[in-house]
Amino acid sequence: MSEKILETGFDEELKDSYLSYAMSVITERALPDVRDGLKPVQRRILHAMKELSLSPSGAHKKSARVVGETMGKYHPHGDSSIYEAMARMAQPFSLRVPLVDGQGNFGSLDGDSPAAMRYTEVRMAPEGEMMHADVGEETVDFVPNFDESLEEPSVLPSALPNLLINGASGIAVGMATNIPPHNPVETLSLLSEYLKEGCSWSAAETASRMAGPDFPTGGEIVGRSGLREMYETGRGKFTLRGKVHIEETKNRNLVVITEIPYGATKARIVKQIADKLDERGVDGVVTVRDESDRSGDRVVVELQKRADPNAVRALLLSSTQLSGTFGGNMLALVDGAPATMSLKDVLDCFIRHRREVV
């Protein structure tokens, strides 16, 4: 058998190969599409659930069935990465409006991992079904799957502005996205007003009318300058901290945490608090305990009367994950290419998509 050897420069080959790899990660894995706010794996999971008729009114099916359907037909990657993406879409502490209705252990705010896919069950949430509205009416383009044996939607019709409502995070090659979630009522109200005004607002005016992010775990945003910058330019930083208040009883003062910052782990925060109080030798600390239950989160630092609860509160906010910086980067795929967008740009892209669908 004759060999055919092609000589090429190492730097040229490295550049071409790395560029192909980078573009594949950027467009096929890490970044969401501005129109439906979904990464390819999320879109394929929802499409597989649609094909399995897992409607909100139907019965749940084993997660392993959905993962197998997605992997075998549309997303030829590891089953663990598919299940991880699906589990995240079912977690009310990860998504502001979950798109998947899960049954079983899908993890917790304490950092617990979801149970194995053979133990959990899923179906589409009503909002997940809204993402498919009119998908069978030739409203979006279908493209061949990885082996060209089937077709899958290149984008979902998306009756919800999912990119803003649920946000997105992802690390590609040489770029990353970090879009905070927003309140669905506030987002849809802003979109309605924007349409009524003929989409004529400037980037600055659009930014001034958005109330701000609404994280599923709660917390407080400190200051608005970073928010305005993010909404106007696509990039901005703001401080996000947990909600802490002081309760007084007859014999004790309590520093109580009822909301934690988005992305933080409650169990880790409890450990950090205990470590910091011990490290600083704070006098009068009785105990640190997690009293969270089904009604909500509640972490309590119990102090004797002689201890200063305001000083303890300030210490916790300054030296634990109760306070941190959220670096907003509104980067998404526009016509298949990554772009950093203002809030006005995101609204314009979504409106254009919905007009095409309708």
Coordinates of C-alpha atoms in Angstrom, one line a residue:
M1 CA 0.0 0.0 0.0
S2 CA 1.6 3.3 -1.1
E3 CA 1.9 6.1 1.4
K4 CA 1.1 9.7 0.7
I5 CA 2.9 12.1 3.0
L6 CA 1.9 15.8 3.0
E7 CA 4.5 18.1 4.4
T8 CA 3.2 21.1 6.3
G9 CA 4.6 23.6 8.7
F10 CA 4.1 22.8 12.4
D11 CA 2.9 26.3 13.2
E12 CA 0.4 26.3 10.3
E13 CA -1.0 22.9 11.3
L14 CA -1.2 23.9 14.9
K15 CA -3.0 27.1 14.1
D16 CA -5.5 25.4 11.8
S17 CA -6.2 22.5 14.1
Y18 CA -6.6 24.6 17.2
L19 CA -8.9 27.1 15.4
S20 CA -11.1 24.2 14.3
Y21 CA -11.2 22.9 17.9
A22 CA -11.9 26.3 19.3
M23 CA -14.8 27.0 17.0
S24 CA -16.3 23.6 17.7
V25 CA -16.2 24.3 21.5
I26 CA -17.6 27.8 21.0
T27 CA -20.5 26.9 18.7
E28 CA -21.3 23.3 19.7
R29 CA -20.8 23.2 23.4
A30 CA -20.1 26.2 25.6
L31 CA -22.2 29.1 24.5
P32 CA -26.0 29.6 24.3
D33 CA -27.8 30.8 21.2
V34 CA -29.2 34.3 21.8
R35 CA -32.6 33.3 20.4
D36 CA -33.6 30.4 22.7
G37 CA -30.9 30.8 25.3
L38 CA -29.9 27.2 25.1
K39 CA -26.7 25.4 24.6
P40 CA -26.7 22.5 22.0
V41 CA -26.9 19.8 24.7
Q42 CA -29.8 21.5 26.5
R43 CA -31.7 22.0 23.2
R44 CA -31.1 18.3 22.3
I45 CA -32.3 17.1 25.7
L46 CA -35.6 19.1 25.4
H47 CA -36.0 17.9 21.8
A48 CA -35.5 14.2 22.8
M49 CA -38.1 14.7 25.6
K50 CA -40.5 16.1 23.0
E51 CA -39.9 13.1 20.8
L52 CA -40.6 10.8 23.8
S53 CA -43.9 12.7 24.5
L54 CA -42.8 13.7 28.0
S55 CA -45.3 16.4 28.3
P56 CA -46.0 18.2 31.6
S57 CA -49.4 16.4 31.9
G58 CA -47.9 12.9 31.1
A59 CA -46.0 10.5 33.3
H60 CA -42.3 10.8 34.2
K61 CA -39.8 8.5 32.6
K62 CA -36.4 7.3 33.8
S63 CA -33.7 9.9 33.3
A64 CA -31.5 7.1 31.8
R65 CA -34.0 6.7 29.0
V66 CA -33.9 10.4 28.1
V67 CA -30.1 10.5 28.4
G68 CA -29.8 7.4 26.1
E69 CA -32.2 8.9 23.6
T70 CA -30.3 12.2 23.5
M71 CA -26.9 10.5 23.3
G72 CA -27.9 7.9 20.7
K73 CA -29.7 10.2 18.3
Y74 CA -28.5 13.8 18.8
H75 CA -25.6 14.4 21.1
P76 CA -22.8 11.8 20.8
H77 CA -20.9 12.7 23.9
G78 CA -20.6 11.3 27.4
D79 CA -23.7 10.3 29.2
S80 CA -22.5 11.9 32.4
S81 CA -22.3 15.4 30.8
I82 CA -25.8 15.0 29.3
Y83 CA -27.3 13.9 32.6
E84 CA -25.5 16.8 34.4
A85 CA -27.0 19.3 32.0
M86 CA -30.5 17.7 32.3
A87 CA -30.3 17.7 36.1
R88 CA -29.3 21.4 36.2
M89 CA -32.4 22.2 34.1
A90 CA -34.5 20.5 36.9
Q91 CA -32.9 22.3 39.8
P92 CA -34.9 25.3 41.2
F93 CA -31.7 26.6 42.8
S94 CA -29.8 26.7 39.5
L95 CA -32.5 28.0 37.1
R96 CA -34.9 30.8 37.8
V97 CA -37.6 28.9 35.8
P98 CA -36.7 25.2 35.5
L99 CA -37.4 23.7 32.1
V100 CA -37.4 20.1 33.3
D101 CA -39.7 18.6 36.0
G102 CA -37.7 16.1 38.0
Q103 CA -38.8 13.4 40.4
G104 CA -36.2 12.1 42.8
N105 CA -33.0 13.5 44.2
F106 CA -31.6 16.1 41.8
G107 CA -29.0 17.5 44.2
S108 CA -29.2 20.3 46.8
L109 CA -27.9 23.7 47.7
D110 CA -25.5 22.0 50.0
G111 CA -23.5 20.8 47.1
D112 CA -25.0 17.2 47.0
S113 CA -24.8 15.6 43.6
P114 CA -28.0 14.3 41.9
A115 CA -28.7 10.6 42.3
A116 CA -27.7 8.3 39.5
M117 CA -29.8 8.6 36.4
R118 CA -31.3 5.1 36.9
Y119 CA -32.9 6.4 40.1
T120 CA -34.4 9.7 38.9
E121 CA -37.3 10.4 36.6
V122 CA -38.1 13.4 34.4
R123 CA -40.6 15.1 32.1
M124 CA -40.9 18.5 30.6
A125 CA -41.9 21.4 32.8
P126 CA -44.7 23.7 31.4
E127 CA -42.0 26.2 30.6
G128 CA -40.0 23.6 28.7
E129 CA -43.0 22.8 26.6
M130 CA -43.4 26.6 25.9
M131 CA -39.9 26.5 24.4
H132 CA -41.3 24.1 21.8
A133 CA -44.4 26.1 20.9
D134 CA -45.2 25.6 17.2
V135 CA -42.0 23.6 16.5
G136 CA -44.0 21.3 14.3
E137 CA -45.4 24.1 12.1
E138 CA -42.1 24.7 10.1
T139 CA -41.3 27.7 12.3
V140 CA -37.6 26.8 12.7
D141 CA -35.0 25.2 10.5
F142 CA -34.2 21.5 11.1
V143 CA -30.6 20.3 10.4
P144 CA -29.2 16.8 10.1
N145 CA -28.0 15.1 13.3
F146 CA -24.4 13.9 13.7
D147 CA -24.7 10.9 11.4
E148 CA -27.3 12.5 9.1
S149 CA -29.9 9.7 9.9
L150 CA -32.3 12.1 11.7
E151 CA -33.0 15.8 11.9
E152 CA -33.0 18.1 14.9
P153 CA -34.0 21.8 15.3
S154 CA -31.2 24.3 14.9
V155 CA -33.0 26.5 17.4
L156 CA -36.3 26.2 19.4
P157 CA -39.2 28.6 18.8
S158 CA -38.9 29.7 22.4
A159 CA -42.0 31.6 23.5
L160 CA -40.0 32.6 26.6
P161 CA -37.0 35.0 26.5
N162 CA -35.0 32.2 28.1
L163 CA -31.6 33.7 27.9
L164 CA -32.6 36.6 30.2
I165 CA -35.0 34.6 32.5
N166 CA -32.6 31.7 33.2
G167 CA -29.3 33.3 32.3
A168 CA -26.3 31.2 31.2
S169 CA -22.7 30.4 32.1
G170 CA -20.0 28.6 30.1
I171 CA -16.3 28.6 29.4
A172 CA -15.3 28.3 25.8
V173 CA -11.8 28.7 24.2
G174 CA -10.6 32.3 24.8
M175 CA -14.0 33.5 25.9
A176 CA -16.7 32.9 28.5
T177 CA -20.3 33.8 29.2
N178 CA -21.9 34.7 32.5
I179 CA -25.4 36.1 32.2
P180 CA -27.5 36.4 35.4
P181 CA -31.1 35.2 35.6
H182 CA -34.0 37.6 35.8
N183 CA -37.6 37.6 37.1
P184 CA -39.9 36.3 34.4
V185 CA -42.7 38.8 35.1
E186 CA -40.3 41.8 35.1
T187 CA -38.6 40.5 31.9
L188 CA -41.8 40.0 30.0
S189 CA -43.2 43.3 31.2
L190 CA -40.0 45.1 29.9
L191 CA -40.3 43.2 26.6
S192 CA -43.9 44.3 26.3
E193 CA -43.2 48.0 27.0
Y194 CA -40.2 47.9 24.6
L195 CA -42.5 46.5 21.8
K196 CA -45.2 49.1 22.5
E197 CA -42.6 51.9 22.1
G198 CA -41.5 50.5 18.7
C199 CA -38.2 49.1 20.0
S200 CA -37.0 52.7 19.9
W201 CA -35.2 52.9 23.3
S202 CA -31.5 53.5 23.4
A203 CA -29.2 51.1 25.1
A204 CA -28.9 53.4 28.1
E205 CA -32.7 53.8 28.3
T206 CA -33.3 50.1 28.1
A207 CA -30.7 49.5 30.8
S208 CA -32.4 52.0 33.1
R209 CA -35.7 50.3 32.8
M210 CA -34.6 46.8 33.8
A211 CA -35.1 46.2 37.5
G212 CA -32.0 43.9 37.8
P213 CA -31.2 40.2 38.1
D214 CA -33.4 37.9 40.2
F215 CA -31.3 34.9 41.4
P216 CA -33.1 31.7 42.3
T217 CA -31.3 31.5 45.7
G218 CA -32.1 35.0 46.6
G219 CA -29.5 37.4 47.9
E220 CA -29.0 41.2 47.7
I221 CA -27.3 43.2 45.0
V222 CA -25.3 46.1 46.3
G223 CA -25.2 49.2 44.0
R224 CA -26.4 49.7 40.5
S225 CA -23.5 51.1 38.6
G226 CA -22.1 47.7 37.6
L227 CA -25.6 46.6 36.6
R228 CA -26.1 49.6 34.3
E229 CA -22.7 49.0 32.8
M230 CA -23.5 45.3 32.1
Y231 CA -26.8 46.2 30.5
E232 CA -25.4 49.0 28.4
T233 CA -22.1 47.4 27.2
G234 CA -22.5 43.6 27.9
R235 CA -19.9 43.6 30.6
G236 CA -20.0 44.7 34.2
K237 CA -19.4 43.6 37.8
F238 CA -21.6 44.0 40.8
T239 CA -21.6 42.8 44.4
L240 CA -23.9 40.0 45.4
R241 CA -24.3 39.1 49.0
G242 CA -26.5 36.9 51.2
K243 CA -29.5 38.2 53.2
V244 CA -28.5 38.4 56.9
H245 CA -30.5 39.8 59.8
I246 CA -30.2 39.9 63.6
E247 CA -32.8 38.4 66.0
E248 CA -32.8 39.0 69.7
T249 CA -34.2 36.6 72.3
K250 CA -34.2 36.8 76.1
N251 CA -30.8 35.1 76.5
R252 CA -29.2 35.1 73.1
N253 CA -28.5 37.2 70.0
L254 CA -28.9 35.4 66.7
V255 CA -27.3 36.3 63.4
V256 CA -29.6 34.6 60.8
I257 CA -28.9 34.0 57.1
T258 CA -32.0 33.3 55.1
E259 CA -30.7 33.7 51.5
I260 CA -27.3 32.9 50.1
P261 CA -25.5 34.2 47.0
Y262 CA -26.1 32.5 43.7
G263 CA -23.5 29.8 43.0
A264 CA -22.4 29.5 46.6
T265 CA -22.7 26.2 48.5
K266 CA -24.6 26.4 51.8
A267 CA -22.6 23.7 53.5
R268 CA -19.4 25.4 52.6
I269 CA -20.6 28.7 53.9
V270 CA -21.5 27.1 57.2
K271 CA -18.0 25.7 57.4
Q272 CA -16.4 29.0 56.5
I273 CA -18.4 30.8 59.2
A274 CA -17.3 28.3 61.9
D275 CA -13.7 28.5 60.7
K276 CA -13.6 32.3 60.6
L277 CA -15.2 32.7 64.0
D278 CA -12.7 30.3 65.5
E279 CA -9.8 31.8 63.6
R280 CA -10.6 35.3 64.8
G281 CA -11.3 34.1 68.3
V282 CA -14.7 35.9 68.5
D283 CA -15.9 35.8 72.1
G284 CA -19.4 34.7 73.0
V285 CA -20.2 32.3 70.1
V286 CA -22.4 29.5 71.3
T287 CA -22.9 27.5 68.1
V288 CA -23.3 27.7 64.3
R289 CA -26.1 25.5 62.9
D290 CA -28.1 24.9 59.8
E291 CA -31.8 25.0 60.5
S292 CA -32.9 24.9 56.8
D293 CA -36.0 22.9 56.0
R294 CA -38.7 22.6 53.3
S295 CA -39.9 26.1 54.2
G296 CA -36.6 27.8 53.3
D297 CA -32.9 28.3 54.1
R298 CA -31.9 29.3 57.6
V299 CA -28.3 29.3 59.0
V300 CA -28.0 30.6 62.6
V301 CA -25.0 31.9 64.4
E302 CA -26.0 31.9 68.1
L303 CA -24.3 34.4 70.3
Q304 CA -24.2 35.2 74.0
K305 CA -25.6 38.6 75.0
R306 CA -22.2 40.1 75.5
A307 CA -21.1 39.4 71.9
D308 CA -21.7 42.2 69.3
P309 CA -24.0 40.7 66.6
N310 CA -23.4 43.6 64.2
A311 CA -19.6 43.0 64.3
V312 CA -20.2 39.3 63.7
R313 CA -22.5 40.1 60.8
A314 CA -19.9 42.4 59.3
L315 CA -17.2 39.8 59.7
L316 CA -19.2 37.1 57.9
L317 CA -20.0 39.4 55.0
S318 CA -16.4 40.4 54.6
S319 CA -14.6 37.1 54.9
T320 CA -16.9 34.3 53.6
Q321 CA -18.8 33.4 50.5
L322 CA -21.7 35.4 51.9
S323 CA -20.5 38.3 49.8
G324 CA -18.8 38.2 46.4
T325 CA -18.5 39.7 43.0
F326 CA -20.6 38.6 40.0
G327 CA -18.8 39.3 36.7
G328 CA -21.5 39.7 34.1
N329 CA -20.5 38.9 30.5
M330 CA -23.5 38.9 28.1
L331 CA -21.9 36.8 25.4
A332 CA -24.0 34.5 23.2
L333 CA -24.1 33.2 19.6
V334 CA -25.7 35.5 17.1
D335 CA -26.0 34.0 13.6
G336 CA -23.6 31.3 14.7
A337 CA -20.9 33.7 15.9
P338 CA -20.1 34.8 19.4
A339 CA -21.0 38.4 20.3
T340 CA -21.0 40.5 23.4
M341 CA -24.4 42.3 23.6
S342 CA -26.2 45.0 25.5
L343 CA -29.6 44.3 27.0
K344 CA -31.2 46.1 24.0
D345 CA -29.3 43.8 21.6
V346 CA -30.6 40.7 23.4
L347 CA -34.2 42.0 23.2
D348 CA -33.8 42.9 19.5
C349 CA -32.5 39.5 18.7
F350 CA -35.3 37.7 20.6
I351 CA -38.0 39.9 19.0
R352 CA -36.6 39.2 15.5
H353 CA -36.6 35.5 16.2
R354 CA -40.2 35.5 17.4
R355 CA -41.3 37.5 14.4
E356 CA -39.7 34.9 12.1
V357 CA -41.4 32.1 14.1
V358 CA -44.8 33.8 14.0

